Amino acid sequence: QSALTQPASVTGSPGQSITISCTGTSSDVGTYNYVSWYQQYPGKAPKLMIYDVSNRPSGVSNRFSGSKSGNTASLNISGLRAEDEADYYCSSYRSSSTLVFGGGTKLTVL
Amino acid sequence: QLLLQESGPGLVRPSETLSLTCTVSGDSITSDTYYWGWIRQPPGRGLEWIGNFYYSGSTYYNPSLKSRVTISVDTSKNQFSLKLSFVTASDTAVYYCVRHLSRKRGSDYWGQGTLVTVSS
């Protein structure tokens, strides 16, 4: 069982917007603004899409955005495209100097 | 461009020690701010943080692995290593070496990953 809770799957249509949630506790997501989101294609290494809750690394599309409310962080993808179909993982810093991950969400673009 | 490359045996026997090395090119592991570390992913499953370090000596481990893990650094070779002792089949995974933005933050660069299978 993963430390952070994500939905196993999310489905959207091209052009739509979707949101993936990531629920933690007051020991991680709720206290620290160190939530990151990763995109992973099959057989490939994950790619950092969002860091520090809502910051995008250089080169990441502005269709990707992040936010947080209480113990839950969210990744929003607008204007869905076929190439967005991938697995998405959230992670957070947790007190006692550890990093924890969510179980991952499979995004399907129909 | 920063590149990270994992190397090491792809097969390890149960109860033995898994040893991997990450070679970094395009940046120095003694750069200010950045931490370096290891993350693994069992086949078909999610990501698990193993540990990270700052070149000057601070090292942090996943509490669930702490008793079996050692991360060390060789600044002269711009490499760092992972040792995981007393492995079992549950340690079978793709192991990634990564650069962290800082001790508490996400990983902006990842190696391609290397599959290590624990089997007799």
PDB file of C-alpha atoms in Angstrom:
ATOM      1  CA  GLN A   1       0.000   0.000   0.000  1.00  0.00           C
ATOM      2  CA  SER A   2       1.425   3.343  -1.084  1.00  0.00           C
ATOM      3  CA  ALA A   3       1.932   6.239   1.293  1.00  0.00           C
ATOM      4  CA  LEU A   4      -0.074   8.653  -0.884  1.00  0.00           C
ATOM      5  CA  THR A   5      -3.446   7.733  -2.378  1.00  0.00           C
ATOM      6  CA  GLN A   6      -4.179   8.241  -6.072  1.00  0.00           C
ATOM      7  CA  PRO A   7      -7.046   6.928  -8.197  1.00  0.00           C
ATOM      8  CA  ALA A   8      -5.972   3.873 -10.143  1.00  0.00           C
ATOM      9  CA  SER A   9      -7.276   5.246 -13.414  1.00  0.00           C
ATOM     10  CA  VAL A  10      -8.689   8.368 -15.008  1.00  0.00           C
ATOM     11  CA  THR A  11     -10.219   8.689 -18.457  1.00  0.00           C
ATOM     12  CA  GLY A  12     -10.738  11.742 -20.633  1.00  0.00           C
ATOM     13  CA  SER A  13     -11.434  12.747 -24.206  1.00  0.00           C
ATOM     14  CA  PRO A  14      -9.208  14.857 -26.442  1.00  0.00           C
ATOM     15  CA  GLY A  15      -9.619  18.538 -25.647  1.00  0.00           C
ATOM     16  CA  GLN A  16     -11.119  17.929 -22.233  1.00  0.00           C
ATOM     17  CA  SER A  17      -9.580  18.679 -18.848  1.00  0.00           C
ATOM     18  CA  ILE A  18      -8.919  16.087 -16.179  1.00  0.00           C
ATOM     19  CA  THR A  19      -7.742  16.173 -12.589  1.00  0.00           C
ATOM     20  CA  ILE A  20      -5.739  13.541 -10.738  1.00  0.00           C
ATOM     21  CA  SER A  21      -5.834  13.694  -6.953  1.00  0.00           C
ATOM     22  CA  CYS A  22      -3.133  12.716  -4.488  1.00  0.00           C
ATOM     23  CA  THR A  23      -4.185  12.389  -0.849  1.00  0.00           C
ATOM     24  CA  GLY A  24      -1.695  12.290   1.974  1.00  0.00           C
ATOM     25  CA  THR A  25      -1.643  13.321   5.603  1.00  0.00           C
ATOM     26  CA  SER A  26      -0.616  16.205   7.801  1.00  0.00           C
ATOM     27  CA  SER A  27       2.851  14.619   7.927  1.00  0.00           C
ATOM     28  CA  ASP A  28       3.448  15.153   4.226  1.00  0.00           C
ATOM     29  CA  VAL A  29       1.131  16.839   1.694  1.00  0.00           C
ATOM     30  CA  GLY A  30      -0.747  18.791   4.351  1.00  0.00           C
ATOM     31  CA  THR A  31       2.328  20.432   5.832  1.00  0.00           C
ATOM     32  CA  TYR A  32       4.971  20.683   3.125  1.00  0.00           C
ATOM     33  CA  ASN A  33       4.833  22.431  -0.230  1.00  0.00           C
ATOM     34  CA  TYR A  34       7.118  19.822  -1.730  1.00  0.00           C
ATOM     35  CA  VAL A  35       4.676  17.898  -3.895  1.00  0.00           C
ATOM     36  CA  SER A  36       5.910  16.714  -7.278  1.00  0.00           C
ATOM     37  CA  TRP A  37       4.189  15.039 -10.207  1.00  0.00           C
ATOM     38  CA  TYR A  38       5.767  12.675 -12.731  1.00  0.00           C
ATOM     39  CA  GLN A  39       4.683  11.366 -16.100  1.00  0.00           C
ATOM     40  CA  GLN A  40       5.839   7.886 -17.117  1.00  0.00           C
ATOM     41  CA  TYR A  41       5.450   6.089 -20.419  1.00  0.00           C
ATOM     42  CA  PRO A  42       5.759   2.278 -20.527  1.00  0.00           C
ATOM     43  CA  GLY A  43       9.371   1.195 -20.346  1.00  0.00           C
ATOM     44  CA  LYS A  44      10.635   4.729 -19.806  1.00  0.00           C
ATOM     45  CA  ALA A  45      11.953   6.680 -16.852  1.00  0.00           C
ATOM     46  CA  PRO A  46       9.555   9.090 -15.166  1.00  0.00           C
ATOM     47  CA  LYS A  47       9.640  12.756 -16.174  1.00  0.00           C
ATOM     48  CA  LEU A  48       9.170  15.605 -13.717  1.00  0.00           C
ATOM     49  CA  MET A  49       6.084  17.620 -14.689  1.00  0.00           C
ATOM     50  CA  ILE A  50       5.395  19.681 -11.544  1.00  0.00           C
ATOM     51  CA  TYR A  51       7.506  20.442  -8.475  1.00  0.00           C
ATOM     52  CA  ASP A  52       6.847  22.373  -5.277  1.00  0.00           C
ATOM     53  CA  VAL A  53       3.066  21.878  -5.743  1.00  0.00           C
ATOM     54  CA  SER A  54       2.611  24.142  -8.742  1.00  0.00           C
ATOM     55  CA  ASN A  55       5.897  24.916 -10.514  1.00  0.00           C
ATOM     56  CA  ARG A  56       6.610  23.644 -14.013  1.00  0.00           C
ATOM     57  CA  PRO A  57      10.156  22.772 -15.089  1.00  0.00           C
ATOM     58  CA  SER A  58      11.383  24.429 -18.247  1.00  0.00           C
ATOM     59  CA  GLY A  59       9.934  22.746 -21.316  1.00  0.00           C
ATOM     60  CA  VAL A  60       6.804  21.325 -19.687  1.00  0.00           C
ATOM     61  CA  SER A  61       3.585  22.434 -21.358  1.00  0.00           C
ATOM     62  CA  ASN A  62       1.445  24.977 -19.531  1.00  0.00           C
ATOM     63  CA  ARG A  63      -1.463  22.568 -20.054  1.00  0.00           C
ATOM     64  CA  PHE A  64      -0.137  20.904 -16.906  1.00  0.00           C
ATOM     65  CA  SER A  65      -0.806  22.615 -13.590  1.00  0.00           C
ATOM     66  CA  GLY A  66      -0.686  21.652  -9.931  1.00  0.00           C
ATOM     67  CA  SER A  67      -2.411  22.765  -6.754  1.00  0.00           C
ATOM     68  CA  LYS A  68      -2.983  21.731  -3.171  1.00  0.00           C
ATOM     69  CA  SER A  69      -5.753  21.990  -0.599  1.00  0.00           C
ATOM     70  CA  GLY A  70      -5.279  20.552   2.848  1.00  0.00           C
ATOM     71  CA  ASN A  71      -3.935  17.029   2.626  1.00  0.00           C
ATOM     72  CA  THR A  72      -4.774  16.638  -1.067  1.00  0.00           C
ATOM     73  CA  ALA A  73      -2.718  17.733  -4.044  1.00  0.00           C
ATOM     74  CA  SER A  74      -4.040  17.773  -7.578  1.00  0.00           C
ATOM     75  CA  LEU A  75      -2.638  17.617 -11.097  1.00  0.00           C
ATOM     76  CA  ASN A  76      -4.764  19.203 -13.783  1.00  0.00           C
ATOM     77  CA  ILE A  77      -4.237  18.570 -17.484  1.00  0.00           C
ATOM     78  CA  SER A  78      -6.164  20.796 -19.858  1.00  0.00           C
ATOM     79  CA  GLY A  79      -6.698  20.363 -23.581  1.00  0.00           C
ATOM     80  CA  LEU A  80      -6.055  16.625 -23.382  1.00  0.00           C
ATOM     81  CA  ARG A  81      -4.014  15.112 -26.171  1.00  0.00           C
ATOM     82  CA  ALA A  82      -3.363  11.512 -27.148  1.00  0.00           C
ATOM     83  CA  GLU A  83       0.270  11.868 -26.088  1.00  0.00           C
ATOM     84  CA  ASP A  84      -0.826  12.639 -22.514  1.00  0.00           C
ATOM     85  CA  GLU A  85      -1.850   8.997 -22.116  1.00  0.00           C
ATOM     86  CA  ALA A  86       0.615   7.695 -19.536  1.00  0.00           C
ATOM     87  CA  ASP A  87       1.003   6.832 -15.868  1.00  0.00           C
ATOM     88  CA  TYR A  88       1.202   9.738 -13.420  1.00  0.00           C
ATOM     89  CA  TYR A  89       2.769   9.621  -9.967  1.00  0.00           C
ATOM     90  CA  CYS A  90       2.718  12.141  -7.169  1.00  0.00           C
ATOM     91  CA  SER A  91       5.360  12.397  -4.468  1.00  0.00           C
ATOM     92  CA  SER A  92       5.813  14.454  -1.332  1.00  0.00           C
ATOM     93  CA  TYR A  93       8.364  15.167   1.313  1.00  0.00           C
ATOM     94  CA  ARG A  94       7.388  13.623   4.633  1.00  0.00           C
ATOM     95  CA  SER A  95       8.595  14.579   8.092  1.00  0.00           C
ATOM     96  CA  SER A  96      11.575  12.466   9.242  1.00  0.00           C
ATOM     97  CA  SER A  97      13.444  13.270   6.045  1.00  0.00           C
ATOM     98  CA  THR A  98      11.784  10.824   3.694  1.00  0.00           C
ATOM     99  CA  LEU A  99      10.142  11.076   0.305  1.00  0.00           C
ATOM    100  CA  VAL A 100       6.952   9.158  -0.420  1.00  0.00           C
ATOM    101  CA  PHE A 101       5.067   8.322  -3.608  1.00  0.00           C
ATOM    102  CA  GLY A 102       1.515   7.654  -4.633  1.00  0.00           C
ATOM    103  CA  GLY A 103       0.550   4.371  -6.235  1.00  0.00           C
ATOM    104  CA  GLY A 104       0.179   5.927  -9.670  1.00  0.00           C
ATOM    105  CA  THR A 105      -2.743   6.795 -11.938  1.00  0.00           C
ATOM    106  CA  LYS A 106      -3.186   5.455 -15.446  1.00  0.00           C
ATOM    107  CA  LEU A 107      -4.552   8.186 -17.702  1.00  0.00           C
ATOM    108  CA  THR A 108      -6.441   6.967 -20.737  1.00  0.00           C
ATOM    109  CA  VAL A 109      -7.319   9.378 -23.548  1.00  0.00           C
ATOM    110  CA  LEU A 110     -10.230   7.954 -25.541  1.00  0.00           C
TER     111      LEU A 110
ATOM    112  CA  GLN B   1      23.296  18.088 -20.973  1.00  0.00           C
ATOM    113  CA  LEU B   2      23.133  16.150 -17.725  1.00  0.00           C
ATOM    114  CA  LEU B   3      23.145  12.371 -18.114  1.00  0.00           C
ATOM    115  CA  LEU B   4      22.907   9.675 -15.476  1.00  0.00           C
ATOM    116  CA  GLN B   5      23.752   6.052 -16.268  1.00  0.00           C
ATOM    117  CA  GLU B   6      23.204   3.066 -14.007  1.00  0.00           C
ATOM    118  CA  SER B   7      25.467   0.018 -14.223  1.00  0.00           C
ATOM    119  CA  GLY B   8      25.759  -3.267 -12.385  1.00  0.00           C
ATOM    120  CA  PRO B   9      24.682  -6.917 -12.417  1.00  0.00           C
ATOM    121  CA  GLY B  10      21.214  -7.676 -13.716  1.00  0.00           C
ATOM    122  CA  LEU B  11      20.889 -10.828 -11.630  1.00  0.00           C
ATOM    123  CA  VAL B  12      21.551 -11.200  -7.922  1.00  0.00           C
ATOM    124  CA  ARG B  13      21.041 -14.318  -5.818  1.00  0.00           C
ATOM    125  CA  PRO B  14      18.789 -14.235  -2.734  1.00  0.00           C
ATOM    126  CA  SER B  15      20.538 -13.217   0.507  1.00  0.00           C
ATOM    127  CA  GLU B  16      23.395 -11.596  -1.421  1.00  0.00           C
ATOM    128  CA  THR B  17      24.160  -7.894  -1.897  1.00  0.00           C
ATOM    129  CA  LEU B  18      22.876  -5.840  -4.808  1.00  0.00           C
ATOM    130  CA  SER B  19      25.458  -3.308  -6.020  1.00  0.00           C
ATOM    131  CA  LEU B  20      24.831  -0.564  -8.567  1.00  0.00           C
ATOM    132  CA  THR B  21      26.801   2.457  -9.709  1.00  0.00           C
ATOM    133  CA  CYS B  22      25.528   5.684 -11.223  1.00  0.00           C
ATOM    134  CA  THR B  23      27.876   7.624 -13.480  1.00  0.00           C
ATOM    135  CA  VAL B  24      27.026  11.303 -13.897  1.00  0.00           C
ATOM    136  CA  SER B  25      28.121  13.360 -16.895  1.00  0.00           C
ATOM    137  CA  GLY B  26      27.369  16.934 -17.809  1.00  0.00           C
ATOM    138  CA  ASP B  27      27.427  18.232 -14.237  1.00  0.00           C
ATOM    139  CA  SER B  28      29.380  17.679 -11.062  1.00  0.00           C
ATOM    140  CA  ILE B  29      27.814  15.820  -8.158  1.00  0.00           C
ATOM    141  CA  THR B  30      29.487  18.442  -5.962  1.00  0.00           C
ATOM    142  CA  SER B  31      27.211  21.161  -7.369  1.00  0.00           C
ATOM    143  CA  ASP B  32      25.536  23.351  -4.781  1.00  0.00           C
ATOM    144  CA  THR B  33      21.951  22.566  -3.717  1.00  0.00           C
ATOM    145  CA  TYR B  34      21.392  19.326  -5.587  1.00  0.00           C
ATOM    146  CA  TYR B  35      20.951  15.982  -3.890  1.00  0.00           C
ATOM    147  CA  TRP B  36      21.478  12.674  -5.661  1.00  0.00           C
ATOM    148  CA  GLY B  37      19.818   9.368  -4.987  1.00  0.00           C
ATOM    149  CA  TRP B  38      18.079   6.151  -5.943  1.00  0.00           C
ATOM    150  CA  ILE B  39      14.460   5.254  -6.674  1.00  0.00           C
ATOM    151  CA  ARG B  40      13.170   1.816  -7.646  1.00  0.00           C
ATOM    152  CA  GLN B  41      10.105   0.389  -9.345  1.00  0.00           C
ATOM    153  CA  PRO B  42       9.091  -3.280  -9.117  1.00  0.00           C
ATOM    154  CA  PRO B  43       7.718  -4.665 -12.399  1.00  0.00           C
ATOM    155  CA  GLY B  44       4.193  -3.419 -12.985  1.00  0.00           C
ATOM    156  CA  ARG B  45       4.137  -1.438  -9.762  1.00  0.00           C
ATOM    157  CA  GLY B  46       4.749   2.041  -8.405  1.00  0.00           C
ATOM    158  CA  LEU B  47       7.813   4.042  -7.445  1.00  0.00           C
ATOM    159  CA  GLU B  48       9.676   3.705  -4.157  1.00  0.00           C
ATOM    160  CA  TRP B  49      12.266   6.168  -2.859  1.00  0.00           C
ATOM    161  CA  ILE B  50      15.392   4.416  -1.561  1.00  0.00           C
ATOM    162  CA  GLY B  51      17.522   7.311  -0.367  1.00  0.00           C
ATOM    163  CA  ASN B  52      19.499  10.423  -1.266  1.00  0.00           C
ATOM    164  CA  PHE B  53      22.600  12.335  -0.263  1.00  0.00           C
ATOM    165  CA  TYR B  54      24.505  15.589  -0.511  1.00  0.00           C
ATOM    166  CA  TYR B  55      28.105  15.229  -1.623  1.00  0.00           C
ATOM    167  CA  SER B  56      29.503  16.757   1.564  1.00  0.00           C
ATOM    168  CA  GLY B  57      28.121  13.984   3.734  1.00  0.00           C
ATOM    169  CA  SER B  58      24.397  14.127   4.571  1.00  0.00           C
ATOM    170  CA  THR B  59      22.617  10.901   3.621  1.00  0.00           C
ATOM    171  CA  TYR B  60      18.962   9.959   4.082  1.00  0.00           C
ATOM    172  CA  TYR B  61      17.318   6.558   3.668  1.00  0.00           C
ATOM    173  CA  ASN B  62      13.840   5.108   3.398  1.00  0.00           C
ATOM    174  CA  PRO B  63      13.123   3.811   6.911  1.00  0.00           C
ATOM    175  CA  SER B  64      11.782   0.547   5.478  1.00  0.00           C
ATOM    176  CA  LEU B  65      15.138  -0.163   3.806  1.00  0.00           C
ATOM    177  CA  LYS B  66      17.530   1.663   6.106  1.00  0.00           C
ATOM    178  CA  SER B  67      18.941  -1.445   7.799  1.00  0.00           C
ATOM    179  CA  ARG B  68      20.018  -2.908   4.434  1.00  0.00           C
ATOM    180  CA  VAL B  69      20.970   0.134   2.334  1.00  0.00           C
ATOM    181  CA  THR B  70      24.193   2.066   1.882  1.00  0.00           C
ATOM    182  CA  ILE B  71      24.644   4.932  -0.582  1.00  0.00           C
ATOM    183  CA  SER B  72      28.188   6.137  -1.127  1.00  0.00           C
ATOM    184  CA  VAL B  73      29.874   8.683  -3.393  1.00  0.00           C
ATOM    185  CA  ASP B  74      33.135   8.908  -5.323  1.00  0.00           C
ATOM    186  CA  THR B  75      33.541  12.558  -6.248  1.00  0.00           C
ATOM    187  CA  SER B  76      36.798  11.886  -8.124  1.00  0.00           C
ATOM    188  CA  LYS B  77      34.884   9.714 -10.603  1.00  0.00           C
ATOM    189  CA  ASN B  78      31.634  11.727 -10.438  1.00  0.00           C
ATOM    190  CA  GLN B  79      29.861   8.526  -9.446  1.00  0.00           C
ATOM    191  CA  PHE B  80      27.693   7.302  -6.623  1.00  0.00           C
ATOM    192  CA  SER B  81      26.714   3.804  -5.633  1.00  0.00           C
ATOM    193  CA  LEU B  82      23.945   1.768  -4.050  1.00  0.00           C
ATOM    194  CA  LYS B  83      24.378  -1.347  -1.971  1.00  0.00           C
ATOM    195  CA  LEU B  84      21.354  -3.320  -0.784  1.00  0.00           C
ATOM    196  CA  SER B  85      22.132  -6.340   1.362  1.00  0.00           C
ATOM    197  CA  PHE B  86      20.244  -9.563   2.066  1.00  0.00           C
ATOM    198  CA  VAL B  87      18.073  -9.217  -1.021  1.00  0.00           C
ATOM    199  CA  THR B  88      14.909 -11.224  -1.625  1.00  0.00           C
ATOM    200  CA  ALA B  89      12.604 -11.591  -4.613  1.00  0.00           C
ATOM    201  CA  SER B  90      10.706  -8.506  -3.447  1.00  0.00           C
ATOM    202  CA  ASP B  91      13.807  -6.423  -4.256  1.00  0.00           C
ATOM    203  CA  THR B  92      13.411  -7.262  -7.950  1.00  0.00           C
ATOM    204  CA  ALA B  93      12.874  -3.902  -9.627  1.00  0.00           C
ATOM    205  CA  VAL B  94      14.072  -1.316 -12.095  1.00  0.00           C
ATOM    206  CA  TYR B  95      16.523   0.849 -10.202  1.00  0.00           C
ATOM    207  CA  TYR B  96      16.881   4.500 -11.203  1.00  0.00           C
ATOM    208  CA  CYS B  97      19.553   6.951 -10.161  1.00  0.00           C
ATOM    209  CA  VAL B  98      18.279  10.520  -9.974  1.00  0.00           C
ATOM    210  CA  ARG B  99      19.145  14.121  -9.227  1.00  0.00           C
ATOM    211  CA  HIS B 100      16.933  15.836  -6.643  1.00  0.00           C
ATOM    212  CA  LEU B 101      16.323  19.584  -6.768  1.00  0.00           C
ATOM    213  CA  SER B 102      17.088  19.571  -3.053  1.00  0.00           C
ATOM    214  CA  ARG B 103      16.776  17.231  -0.078  1.00  0.00           C
ATOM    215  CA  LYS B 104      13.008  17.596   0.086  1.00  0.00           C
ATOM    216  CA  ARG B 105      12.121  18.201  -3.530  1.00  0.00           C
ATOM    217  CA  GLY B 106      11.409  16.313  -6.741  1.00  0.00           C
ATOM    218  CA  SER B 107      13.831  14.677  -9.162  1.00  0.00           C
ATOM    219  CA  ASP B 108      14.469  16.561 -12.367  1.00  0.00           C
ATOM    220  CA  TYR B 109      16.933  14.147 -13.970  1.00  0.00           C
ATOM    221  CA  TRP B 110      16.664  10.358 -14.110  1.00  0.00           C
ATOM    222  CA  GLY B 111      18.859   7.610 -15.472  1.00  0.00           C
ATOM    223  CA  GLN B 112      17.297   5.216 -17.948  1.00  0.00           C
ATOM    224  CA  GLY B 113      16.964   2.614 -15.215  1.00  0.00           C
ATOM    225  CA  THR B 114      18.384  -0.875 -14.851  1.00  0.00           C
ATOM    226  CA  LEU B 115      16.429  -4.031 -14.099  1.00  0.00           C
ATOM    227  CA  VAL B 116      17.804  -6.112 -11.264  1.00  0.00           C
ATOM    228  CA  THR B 117      16.288  -9.549 -10.787  1.00  0.00           C
ATOM    229  CA  VAL B 118      16.732 -11.463  -7.554  1.00  0.00           C
ATOM    230  CA  SER B 119      16.649 -15.163  -8.274  1.00  0.00           C
ATOM    231  CA  SER B 120      18.632 -18.299  -7.635  1.00  0.00           C
TER     232      SER B 120
END
